[in-house]
Amino acid sequence: MAFPGTGKIWMNGSLVEWADAHVHIASHVIHYGSGVFEGARCYNTLNGPAVFRLDAHIRRLLDSAKIYRMDSPYDQAAISQAVVDLIKLNGFKACYIRPLIYRGYDSLGVNPFPCPVDVAIMLWEWGAYFTKEAIEEGLNVKISTWSRNAPNTMPAMAKSVANYANSQLIKMEAITEGYDEGIALDVDGNLSEGSGQNIFIVRDNTIYTPSLGSSILGGITRDSIITLARGLGYTVTESIVPREALYLADEVFFVGTAAEVTPVKSVDKITVGSGRRGPVTEALQRAFFDVINGKVPDTHGWLTYVYPEEAALRTPPLKAAGGKSR
Ligand SMILES: Cc1ncc(COP(=O)(O)O)c(C=O)c1O
């Protein structure tokens, strides 16, 4: 969806009109991919707008920066507060949240240290990543000919802009060949993840997902789904998952901030299970959507309400349930 092109963007503590939020073409990030970022969502819950797992997202942002030896001039509390303030300022009820830490303008060369570390936060209104039908019917996906990065090359645990060169190759190949999405294997040929999503498979009611050692991003939705699944009584195993387990699965589904929980109905034109959303995927979708819509008490403290006083008035059990406010 094209940008609406309105609202304010937060840049190093200043509020800048969308149309004026420029960086110089000589900025280091443009030439050398020296940036790390986050993608989070604010949902319009029954109790008002709330950011899903804001703390976890900003923590991962700063972890990504640490791996790349970037000293952020803003700490976790300052960036989190800036996100909430920006949502209020722009008057959004639901939006996608994109904080970015990057090497800016000073000089060009592989050595990034002379360049300043800049921070920006942008928001925009963004609906479902896949279609509404896909949420129920599932996606057709292919195993990409592109692998994820080998260990000790580009760190998978860092959400670095540079990693998305690989993601783009996976996505473009899938689209060009008529699929909805691509799945990458790691360098050993085991399952890794989608171009921008983590992946789960279900067989005989047990849930499996590749572990951090399979060159995946440690997804925050992945972590949430593991927690919800265990809460529903499922066994969830994080392990090496061979490619062929996809073909033999009863269910396969993607998870991510953008993808939320989206079933996969075929892999390499081999039908997965019944060829549509399975019962475990549906149960986890429901559990996830109930949390992000504020339909159930926020027992895990995953929601940061933008207007906590209003949220508390609307849901008396919220405080007891441990809902966070900022
Ligand atoms: C490569 C990749 N894997 C997994 C994910 C899912 O992570 P999260 O659930 O934190 O959005 C994303 C989305 O950011 C991603 O880009």
Short mmCIF file of N, CA and C and ligand atoms in Angstrom, two decimals, residues 37-40 57 60 96 148 159 163-164 167 193-198 216-223 255-258, ligand 1:
data_model
loop_
_atom_site.label_atom_id
_atom_site.label_comp_id
_atom_site.label_asym_id
_atom_site.label_seq_id
_atom_site.Cartn_x
_atom_site.Cartn_y
_atom_site.Cartn_z
N PHE A 37 16.69 -1.83 12.40
CA PHE A 37 15.35 -1.26 12.50
C PHE A 37 14.40 -2.22 13.21
N GLU A 38 13.19 -1.74 13.41
CA GLU A 38 12.12 -2.55 14.00
C GLU A 38 10.85 -2.36 13.21
N GLY A 39 9.97 -3.31 13.34
CA GLY A 39 8.62 -3.19 12.81
C GLY A 39 7.68 -3.66 13.90
N ALA A 40 6.86 -2.77 14.40
CA ALA A 40 5.90 -3.13 15.46
C ALA A 40 4.54 -2.62 15.02
N HIS A 57 10.24 -5.05 21.25
CA HIS A 57 10.71 -4.50 19.97
C HIS A 57 11.86 -3.52 20.17
N ARG A 60 14.99 -5.34 21.13
CA ARG A 60 15.65 -5.97 19.97
C ARG A 60 16.35 -4.92 19.10
N TYR A 96 1.42 0.97 11.82
CA TYR A 96 2.69 0.23 11.81
C TYR A 96 3.76 1.19 12.32
N ARG A 148 19.39 -18.63 3.56
CA ARG A 148 19.69 -17.60 4.54
C ARG A 148 21.21 -17.49 4.70
N LYS A 159 18.32 -7.29 13.44
CA LYS A 159 17.36 -6.90 12.39
C LYS A 159 18.01 -5.73 11.65
N ASN A 163 20.30 -7.28 5.97
CA ASN A 163 19.76 -8.65 5.86
C ASN A 163 18.60 -8.71 4.86
N TYR A 164 17.99 -7.59 4.62
CA TYR A 164 16.80 -7.58 3.76
C TYR A 164 17.14 -7.57 2.28
N SER A 167 16.32 -11.11 1.92
CA SER A 167 14.85 -11.25 1.95
C SER A 167 14.22 -10.84 0.62
N GLU A 193 13.33 -19.67 7.60
CA GLU A 193 12.16 -18.80 7.79
C GLU A 193 11.72 -18.23 6.45
N GLY A 194 10.62 -17.48 6.47
CA GLY A 194 10.14 -16.80 5.27
C GLY A 194 10.95 -15.53 5.04
N SER A 195 10.60 -14.80 3.98
CA SER A 195 11.37 -13.59 3.66
C SER A 195 11.25 -12.55 4.77
N GLY A 196 10.13 -12.57 5.49
CA GLY A 196 9.94 -11.62 6.57
C GLY A 196 9.03 -12.19 7.64
N GLN A 197 9.10 -13.50 7.84
CA GLN A 197 8.21 -14.17 8.81
C GLN A 197 8.93 -15.39 9.37
N ASN A 198 8.61 -15.74 10.58
CA ASN A 198 9.03 -17.04 11.12
C ASN A 198 8.00 -18.09 10.70
N ILE A 216 17.58 -17.70 11.87
CA ILE A 216 16.30 -16.97 11.88
C ILE A 216 16.44 -15.68 12.67
N LEU A 217 15.54 -14.74 12.38
CA LEU A 217 15.38 -13.61 13.28
C LEU A 217 14.57 -14.11 14.48
N GLY A 218 15.00 -13.76 15.67
CA GLY A 218 14.24 -14.15 16.87
C GLY A 218 12.96 -13.33 16.94
N GLY A 219 11.94 -13.82 16.26
CA GLY A 219 10.72 -13.04 16.09
C GLY A 219 9.95 -12.85 17.39
N ILE A 220 9.37 -11.69 17.53
CA ILE A 220 8.59 -11.39 18.72
C ILE A 220 7.21 -12.04 18.61
N THR A 221 6.69 -12.13 17.41
CA THR A 221 5.43 -12.87 17.23
C THR A 221 5.69 -14.36 17.48
N ARG A 222 6.82 -14.85 17.00
CA ARG A 222 7.20 -16.26 17.23
C ARG A 222 7.19 -16.56 18.72
N ASP A 223 7.82 -15.68 19.49
CA ASP A 223 7.87 -15.86 20.94
C ASP A 223 6.46 -15.83 21.54
N VAL A 255 4.37 -16.60 11.00
CA VAL A 255 4.04 -15.58 12.00
C VAL A 255 5.00 -14.41 11.88
N GLY A 256 4.53 -13.23 12.19
CA GLY A 256 5.37 -12.04 12.18
C GLY A 256 4.51 -10.82 12.43
N THR A 257 5.16 -9.73 12.72
CA THR A 257 4.41 -8.49 12.97
C THR A 257 3.56 -8.13 11.76
N ALA A 258 4.15 -8.27 10.57
CA ALA A 258 3.38 -7.95 9.36
C ALA A 258 2.40 -9.07 9.05
C1 LIG B 1 13.31 -12.10 8.43
C2 LIG B 1 12.23 -12.00 9.44
N1 LIG B 1 11.95 -13.05 10.22
C3 LIG B 1 10.98 -13.01 11.14
C4 LIG B 1 10.23 -11.87 11.33
C5 LIG B 1 9.16 -11.85 12.38
O1 LIG B 1 9.59 -11.09 13.46
P1 LIG B 1 8.54 -10.30 14.39
O2 LIG B 1 7.54 -11.28 14.82
O3 LIG B 1 9.37 -9.79 15.50
O4 LIG B 1 7.95 -9.24 13.55
C6 LIG B 1 10.48 -10.75 10.55
C7 LIG B 1 9.70 -9.53 10.74
O5 LIG B 1 10.22 -8.56 11.19
C8 LIG B 1 11.50 -10.81 9.59
O6 LIG B 1 11.77 -9.76 8.82
#
